[in-house]
Amino acid sequence: MRGQDRARAKKRLREQKREQKNNEKERRRKAKKSSKGKRVKWEKLDNTANLFPAIATHNMTNVYRISVTLQERVDKALLQRALDELLPEFDTFRVRMRKGIFWNYFETNHQSPPLVEVEQSYPCSYIDPYTNNGYLFRVSYYRDRINLEVFHVLADGMGGMSFLRELTYRYLRLAHPELAENALKGLSDETSLNTEDSYLKNYRQSHDKGYKTARAVEVRGEKLPGGAMGVLHAYLPLTQIKQLCKERQISINEYLTSLLIYSIYREYLHENTSKRPIAVAVPVNLRPYFDSMTTRNFFVMVSAVFQPDRAEPYTYQEVQDIVVKSLREQINKEHLEALFSYNVSNQKNIFLRSVPIFIKIMAMRFVYQSSARANTTTLSNIGSFSLASEYQPYVKRFHGMIAMSTGQNLKGLVCSYGDELVLNFTSTLQDVSIQRRVFRQLAQDGIRVTVESNGVYYE
């Protein structure tokens, strides 16, 4: 009987695979048929996006992930249908990248949407457009979680959040017909499809380089085996964080950045002096400063810097004061404008514009390699996720993570939803003493902390 059961199970599996293959063929046929005679539009990459194709590799993917956890298991077929329906309405993600003579550019992609797959690889892995119908993003799921992974050339975290929110809305309307009866059809009012290059629009003539390239402390150690990526999520009550920051008269960004720098000082430098500073790259969303609604990239990096240059150990409060001062000196409209205007001035240079793309790529790689090690790590706060009230009962939480880059084997990402703030750490190192110090210090500051791992550290 057991032999017969195994044979029947294998037969069912073969039939399921055959059905999936036939369904995909039908999807591709319909997509090809519907794309005939359709107009192909093209547009330039934004100023920041030009860098990512030049430096992207399988080990440094420039891919970020944002995820939504539902109150129920994900139905693969419904998620695929939601993506199929949404993508034609979301032109900012419905593109492929082409290589021109002088610059890369986007053009409309009429191929069928990427296949939704159950999560199998490590987060933020390389997105190969040749096996992804030319698309620069992927959608996967695991149990009750939907993952959106985006090649940074396409959009920054704000653009990704908009797409994931609309995908979640579309999926929930399919899974719960009662939602579809009352909810608005199409894209929500809070979603923008604006694709302007806000860097160019807000550029002011500048010739001063606004960022430093001096080498910072690099956190090194034994790597996780097999190219694994370790993931730790810390779930924190947002009201507690806000109250603490209000009492200390600092922002959440300032608090968490100083906490991370102090943890590196304690656990990696062991409170010793260093000729190199600990520098944390902090992406700053430029939209509020320049009244932009673009879904493309529109951010700059500032560096929170702490130089441990005395023999006597710095206290936690001293480190926090230094880091807060460092950030406040940089995060103002004038300085932020100078940072991106310097980069745009290079793009607008008549001589550089006429240089063939293969030479530009070599130059960008050289400049990136010389400046990439100016930061010890990155801590990105993509802000708060918001949902229309009718969808909130179906959603448990959001979180995100970012891939590694040159000289940075540990990175952090912060987001919130409702009264929960999620602090994520991704790392390729076996040692988690820095992350552990962050969590302990949070607890000592009176913040309730719940930690979750992807299990890599226990294998």
mmCIF file of N, CA and C in Angstrom, residues 276-359:
data_model
loop_
_atom_site.group_PDB
_atom_site.id
_atom_site.type_symbol
_atom_site.label_atom_id
_atom_site.label_comp_id
_atom_site.label_asym_id
_atom_site.label_seq_id
_atom_site.Cartn_x
_atom_site.Cartn_y
_atom_site.Cartn_z
ATOM 1 N N ARG A 276 40.680 55.545 12.718
ATOM 2 C CA ARG A 276 39.542 55.689 11.807
ATOM 3 C C ARG A 276 38.262 55.894 12.599
ATOM 4 N N PRO A 277 37.336 56.679 12.074
ATOM 5 C CA PRO A 277 36.077 56.906 12.785
ATOM 6 C C PRO A 277 35.097 55.759 12.566
ATOM 7 N N ILE A 278 34.149 55.655 13.467
ATOM 8 C CA ILE A 278 32.976 54.819 13.212
ATOM 9 C C ILE A 278 31.977 55.725 12.504
ATOM 10 N N ALA A 279 31.592 55.348 11.305
ATOM 11 C CA ALA A 279 30.684 56.181 10.509
ATOM 12 C C ALA A 279 29.497 55.345 10.044
ATOM 13 N N VAL A 280 28.314 55.827 10.313
ATOM 14 C CA VAL A 280 27.087 55.140 9.891
ATOM 15 C C VAL A 280 26.405 55.975 8.812
ATOM 16 N N ALA A 281 26.238 55.379 7.638
ATOM 17 C CA ALA A 281 25.527 56.050 6.547
ATOM 18 C C ALA A 281 24.032 56.055 6.847
ATOM 19 N N VAL A 282 23.432 57.225 6.770
ATOM 20 C CA VAL A 282 22.004 57.391 7.046
ATOM 21 C C VAL A 282 21.329 57.977 5.816
ATOM 22 N N PRO A 283 20.543 57.186 5.086
ATOM 23 C CA PRO A 283 19.821 57.740 3.931
ATOM 24 C C PRO A 283 18.753 58.740 4.390
ATOM 25 N N VAL A 284 18.684 59.867 3.693
ATOM 26 C CA VAL A 284 17.696 60.899 4.021
ATOM 27 C C VAL A 284 16.731 61.048 2.852
ATOM 28 N N ASN A 285 15.450 60.833 3.122
ATOM 29 C CA ASN A 285 14.408 61.025 2.108
ATOM 30 C C ASN A 285 14.276 62.513 1.818
ATOM 31 N N LEU A 286 14.479 62.909 0.564
ATOM 32 C CA LEU A 286 14.484 64.325 0.198
ATOM 33 C C LEU A 286 13.105 64.887 -0.129
ATOM 34 N N ARG A 287 12.103 64.038 -0.251
ATOM 35 C CA ARG A 287 10.786 64.493 -0.703
ATOM 36 C C ARG A 287 10.184 65.588 0.189
ATOM 37 N N PRO A 288 10.249 65.458 1.516
ATOM 38 C CA PRO A 288 9.661 66.519 2.346
ATOM 39 C C PRO A 288 10.381 67.857 2.217
ATOM 40 N N TYR A 289 11.663 67.830 1.887
ATOM 41 C CA TYR A 289 12.439 69.065 1.792
ATOM 42 C C TYR A 289 12.203 69.796 0.475
ATOM 43 N N PHE A 290 11.845 69.043 -0.580
ATOM 44 C CA PHE A 290 11.741 69.643 -1.911
ATOM 45 C C PHE A 290 10.379 69.414 -2.562
ATOM 46 N N ASP A 291 9.385 69.062 -1.743
ATOM 47 C CA ASP A 291 8.002 68.941 -2.203
ATOM 48 C C ASP A 291 7.908 68.050 -3.448
ATOM 49 N N SER A 292 8.446 66.831 -3.322
ATOM 50 C CA SER A 292 8.455 65.895 -4.447
ATOM 51 C C SER A 292 7.515 64.732 -4.192
ATOM 52 N N MET A 293 6.929 64.197 -5.279
ATOM 53 C CA MET A 293 6.066 63.019 -5.214
ATOM 54 C C MET A 293 6.619 61.880 -6.070
ATOM 55 N N THR A 294 7.873 61.982 -6.474
ATOM 56 C CA THR A 294 8.421 60.982 -7.383
ATOM 57 C C THR A 294 8.478 59.597 -6.745
ATOM 58 N N THR A 295 8.285 58.578 -7.579
ATOM 59 C CA THR A 295 8.423 57.201 -7.110
ATOM 60 C C THR A 295 9.796 56.633 -7.449
ATOM 61 N N ARG A 296 10.617 57.416 -8.140
ATOM 62 C CA ARG A 296 12.000 57.003 -8.405
ATOM 63 C C ARG A 296 12.854 57.331 -7.178
ATOM 64 N N ASN A 297 14.158 57.125 -7.288
ATOM 65 C CA ASN A 297 15.059 57.441 -6.187
ATOM 66 C C ASN A 297 15.086 58.946 -5.946
ATOM 67 N N PHE A 298 15.008 59.323 -4.682
ATOM 68 C CA PHE A 298 15.216 60.717 -4.318
ATOM 69 C C PHE A 298 15.659 60.765 -2.848
ATOM 70 N N PHE A 299 16.913 60.470 -2.644
ATOM 71 C CA PHE A 299 17.496 60.463 -1.306
ATOM 72 C C PHE A 299 18.982 60.781 -1.420
ATOM 73 N N VAL A 300 19.589 61.145 -0.316
ATOM 74 C CA VAL A 300 21.046 61.281 -0.225
ATOM 75 C C VAL A 300 21.511 60.611 1.054
ATOM 76 N N MET A 301 22.791 60.337 1.112
ATOM 77 C CA MET A 301 23.398 59.746 2.296
ATOM 78 C C MET A 301 24.145 60.814 3.090
ATOM 79 N N VAL A 302 23.887 60.856 4.387
ATOM 80 C CA VAL A 302 24.752 61.605 5.293
ATOM 81 C C VAL A 302 25.422 60.591 6.210
ATOM 82 N N SER A 303 26.511 60.975 6.836
ATOM 83 C CA SER A 303 27.252 60.046 7.695
ATOM 84 C C SER A 303 27.303 60.561 9.123
ATOM 85 N N ALA A 304 26.766 59.769 10.041
ATOM 86 C CA ALA A 304 26.913 60.063 11.465
ATOM 87 C C ALA A 304 28.285 59.549 11.889
ATOM 88 N N VAL A 305 29.137 60.444 12.396
ATOM 89 C CA VAL A 305 30.541 60.111 12.626
ATOM 90 C C VAL A 305 30.904 60.252 14.098
ATOM 91 N N PHE A 306 31.595 59.232 14.605
ATOM 92 C CA PHE A 306 32.136 59.255 15.963
ATOM 93 C C PHE A 306 33.597 58.820 15.907
ATOM 94 N N GLN A 307 34.492 59.685 16.362
ATOM 95 C CA GLN A 307 35.927 59.403 16.352
ATOM 96 C C GLN A 307 36.395 59.106 17.780
ATOM 97 N N PRO A 308 36.659 57.839 18.110
ATOM 98 C CA PRO A 308 37.134 57.500 19.458
ATOM 99 C C PRO A 308 38.636 57.778 19.580
ATOM 100 N N ASP A 309 38.985 58.974 20.017
ATOM 101 C CA ASP A 309 40.379 59.402 19.972
ATOM 102 C C ASP A 309 40.985 59.665 21.344
ATOM 103 N N ARG A 310 40.371 59.128 22.399
ATOM 104 C CA ARG A 310 40.970 59.296 23.727
ATOM 105 C C ARG A 310 41.030 57.943 24.430
ATOM 106 N N ALA A 311 41.961 57.826 25.345
ATOM 107 C CA ALA A 311 42.162 56.561 26.055
ATOM 108 C C ALA A 311 41.025 56.276 27.031
ATOM 109 N N GLU A 312 40.517 57.320 27.658
ATOM 110 C CA GLU A 312 39.413 57.142 28.600
ATOM 111 C C GLU A 312 38.138 56.773 27.846
ATOM 112 N N PRO A 313 37.467 55.697 28.251
ATOM 113 C CA PRO A 313 36.268 55.256 27.527
ATOM 114 C C PRO A 313 35.181 56.325 27.487
ATOM 115 N N TYR A 314 34.502 56.415 26.356
ATOM 116 C CA TYR A 314 33.357 57.311 26.209
ATOM 117 C C TYR A 314 32.128 56.655 26.833
ATOM 118 N N THR A 315 31.316 57.450 27.479
ATOM 119 C CA THR A 315 30.062 56.931 28.011
ATOM 120 C C THR A 315 29.020 56.866 26.902
ATOM 121 N N TYR A 316 27.973 56.131 27.161
ATOM 122 C CA TYR A 316 26.850 56.015 26.225
ATOM 123 C C TYR A 316 26.276 57.395 25.906
ATOM 124 N N GLN A 317 26.109 58.227 26.922
ATOM 125 C CA GLN A 317 25.556 59.559 26.725
ATOM 126 C C GLN A 317 26.485 60.441 25.898
ATOM 127 N N GLU A 318 27.780 60.327 26.116
ATOM 128 C CA GLU A 318 28.740 61.122 25.346
ATOM 129 C C GLU A 318 28.676 60.757 23.866
ATOM 130 N N VAL A 319 28.628 59.456 23.575
ATOM 131 C CA VAL A 319 28.538 59.009 22.183
ATOM 132 C C VAL A 319 27.254 59.534 21.558
ATOM 133 N N GLN A 320 26.165 59.444 22.293
ATOM 134 C CA GLN A 320 24.886 59.925 21.773
ATOM 135 C C GLN A 320 24.935 61.416 21.461
ATOM 136 N N ASP A 321 25.521 62.201 22.338
ATOM 137 C CA ASP A 321 25.613 63.647 22.113
ATOM 138 C C ASP A 321 26.433 63.958 20.866
ATOM 139 N N ILE A 322 27.535 63.236 20.667
ATOM 140 C CA ILE A 322 28.397 63.465 19.501
ATOM 141 C C ILE A 322 27.673 63.099 18.211
ATOM 142 N N VAL A 323 26.970 61.980 18.224
ATOM 143 C CA VAL A 323 26.269 61.509 17.024
ATOM 144 C C VAL A 323 25.117 62.439 16.668
ATOM 145 N N VAL A 324 24.354 62.864 17.663
ATOM 146 C CA VAL A 324 23.232 63.780 17.414
ATOM 147 C C VAL A 324 23.740 65.081 16.807
ATOM 148 N N LYS A 325 24.836 65.612 17.332
ATOM 149 C CA LYS A 325 25.423 66.836 16.798
ATOM 150 C C LYS A 325 25.865 66.637 15.347
ATOM 151 N N SER A 326 26.490 65.479 15.065
ATOM 152 C CA SER A 326 26.958 65.184 13.709
ATOM 153 C C SER A 326 25.807 65.161 12.716
ATOM 154 N N LEU A 327 24.701 64.530 13.094
ATOM 155 C CA LEU A 327 23.555 64.439 12.189
ATOM 156 C C LEU A 327 22.868 65.787 11.996
ATOM 157 N N ARG A 328 22.708 66.534 13.065
ATOM 158 C CA ARG A 328 21.984 67.809 12.963
ATOM 159 C C ARG A 328 22.755 68.837 12.145
ATOM 160 N N GLU A 329 24.063 68.725 12.120
ATOM 161 C CA GLU A 329 24.854 69.641 11.303
ATOM 162 C C GLU A 329 24.673 69.378 9.810
ATOM 163 N N GLN A 330 24.239 68.153 9.472
ATOM 164 C CA GLN A 330 24.145 67.767 8.062
ATOM 165 C C GLN A 330 22.730 67.756 7.510
ATOM 166 N N ILE A 331 21.762 67.434 8.354
ATOM 167 C CA ILE A 331 20.396 67.265 7.847
ATOM 168 C C ILE A 331 19.673 68.598 7.883
ATOM 169 N N ASN A 332 19.958 69.392 6.870
ATOM 170 C CA ASN A 332 19.257 70.647 6.624
ATOM 171 C C ASN A 332 19.193 70.826 5.109
ATOM 172 N N LYS A 333 18.227 71.578 4.655
ATOM 173 C CA LYS A 333 17.960 71.668 3.216
ATOM 174 C C LYS A 333 19.178 72.131 2.432
ATOM 175 N N GLU A 334 19.888 73.102 2.937
ATOM 176 C CA GLU A 334 21.033 73.651 2.211
ATOM 177 C C GLU A 334 22.117 72.606 1.996
ATOM 178 N N HIS A 335 22.443 71.865 3.049
ATOM 179 C CA HIS A 335 23.497 70.860 2.924
ATOM 180 C C HIS A 335 23.044 69.691 2.051
ATOM 181 N N LEU A 336 21.799 69.248 2.217
ATOM 182 C CA LEU A 336 21.289 68.142 1.419
ATOM 183 C C LEU A 336 21.282 68.510 -0.063
ATOM 184 N N GLU A 337 20.906 69.752 -0.363
ATOM 185 C CA GLU A 337 20.905 70.231 -1.741
ATOM 186 C C GLU A 337 22.309 70.216 -2.323
ATOM 187 N N ALA A 338 23.291 70.611 -1.517
ATOM 188 C CA ALA A 338 24.677 70.619 -1.980
ATOM 189 C C ALA A 338 25.167 69.199 -2.277
ATOM 190 N N LEU A 339 24.732 68.238 -1.468
ATOM 191 C CA LEU A 339 25.170 66.856 -1.663
ATOM 192 C C LEU A 339 24.748 66.312 -3.024
ATOM 193 N N PHE A 340 23.448 66.430 -3.358
ATOM 194 C CA PHE A 340 23.024 65.839 -4.634
ATOM 195 C C PHE A 340 23.354 66.736 -5.820
ATOM 196 N N SER A 341 23.491 68.055 -5.589
ATOM 197 C CA SER A 341 23.825 68.948 -6.696
ATOM 198 C C SER A 341 25.230 68.675 -7.224
ATOM 199 N N TYR A 342 26.138 68.281 -6.353
ATOM 200 C CA TYR A 342 27.488 67.928 -6.805
ATOM 201 C C TYR A 342 27.428 66.745 -7.771
ATOM 202 N N ASN A 343 26.625 65.723 -7.428
ATOM 203 C CA ASN A 343 26.506 64.549 -8.298
ATOM 204 C C ASN A 343 25.829 64.899 -9.617
ATOM 205 N N VAL A 344 24.789 65.740 -9.545
ATOM 206 C CA VAL A 344 24.083 66.120 -10.762
ATOM 207 C C VAL A 344 24.978 66.953 -11.671
ATOM 208 N N SER A 345 25.846 67.772 -11.091
ATOM 209 C CA SER A 345 26.735 68.609 -11.897
ATOM 210 C C SER A 345 27.649 67.759 -12.771
ATOM 211 N N ASN A 346 28.053 66.589 -12.249
ATOM 212 C CA ASN A 346 28.861 65.670 -13.061
ATOM 213 C C ASN A 346 28.052 65.098 -14.221
ATOM 214 N N GLN A 347 26.787 64.790 -13.948
ATOM 215 C CA GLN A 347 25.925 64.248 -14.992
ATOM 216 C C GLN A 347 25.656 65.288 -16.082
ATOM 217 N N LYS A 348 25.568 66.573 -15.692
ATOM 218 C CA LYS A 348 25.254 67.635 -16.634
ATOM 219 C C LYS A 348 26.489 68.155 -17.382
ATOM 220 N N ASN A 349 27.660 67.727 -16.939
ATOM 221 C CA ASN A 349 28.891 68.171 -17.597
ATOM 222 C C ASN A 349 28.888 67.766 -19.073
ATOM 223 N N ILE A 350 29.050 68.731 -19.961
ATOM 224 C CA ILE A 350 28.951 68.463 -21.405
ATOM 225 C C ILE A 350 29.981 67.437 -21.855
ATOM 226 N N PHE A 351 31.197 67.535 -21.334
ATOM 227 C CA PHE A 351 32.239 66.589 -21.726
ATOM 228 C C PHE A 351 31.910 65.174 -21.263
ATOM 229 N N LEU A 352 31.493 65.060 -19.996
ATOM 230 C CA LEU A 352 31.197 63.734 -19.451
ATOM 231 C C LEU A 352 29.978 63.107 -20.124
ATOM 232 N N ARG A 353 29.011 63.922 -20.516
ATOM 233 C CA ARG A 353 27.806 63.383 -21.162
ATOM 234 C C ARG A 353 28.140 62.693 -22.476
ATOM 235 N N SER A 354 29.185 63.115 -23.152
ATOM 236 C CA SER A 354 29.536 62.547 -24.453
ATOM 237 C C SER A 354 30.451 61.335 -24.354
ATOM 238 N N VAL A 355 30.837 60.961 -23.125
ATOM 239 C CA VAL A 355 31.700 59.792 -22.942
ATOM 240 C C VAL A 355 30.866 58.522 -23.083
ATOM 241 N N PRO A 356 31.323 57.516 -23.831
ATOM 242 C CA PRO A 356 30.563 56.262 -23.984
ATOM 243 C C PRO A 356 30.300 55.592 -22.641
ATOM 244 N N ILE A 357 29.222 54.818 -22.580
ATOM 245 C CA ILE A 357 28.774 54.262 -21.305
ATOM 246 C C ILE A 357 29.791 53.315 -20.684
ATOM 247 N N PHE A 358 30.540 52.552 -21.492
ATOM 248 C CA PHE A 358 31.470 51.586 -20.903
ATOM 249 C C PHE A 358 32.601 52.299 -20.153
ATOM 250 N N ILE A 359 32.954 53.492 -20.603
ATOM 251 C CA ILE A 359 33.965 54.277 -19.890
ATOM 252 C C ILE A 359 33.350 54.872 -18.623
#
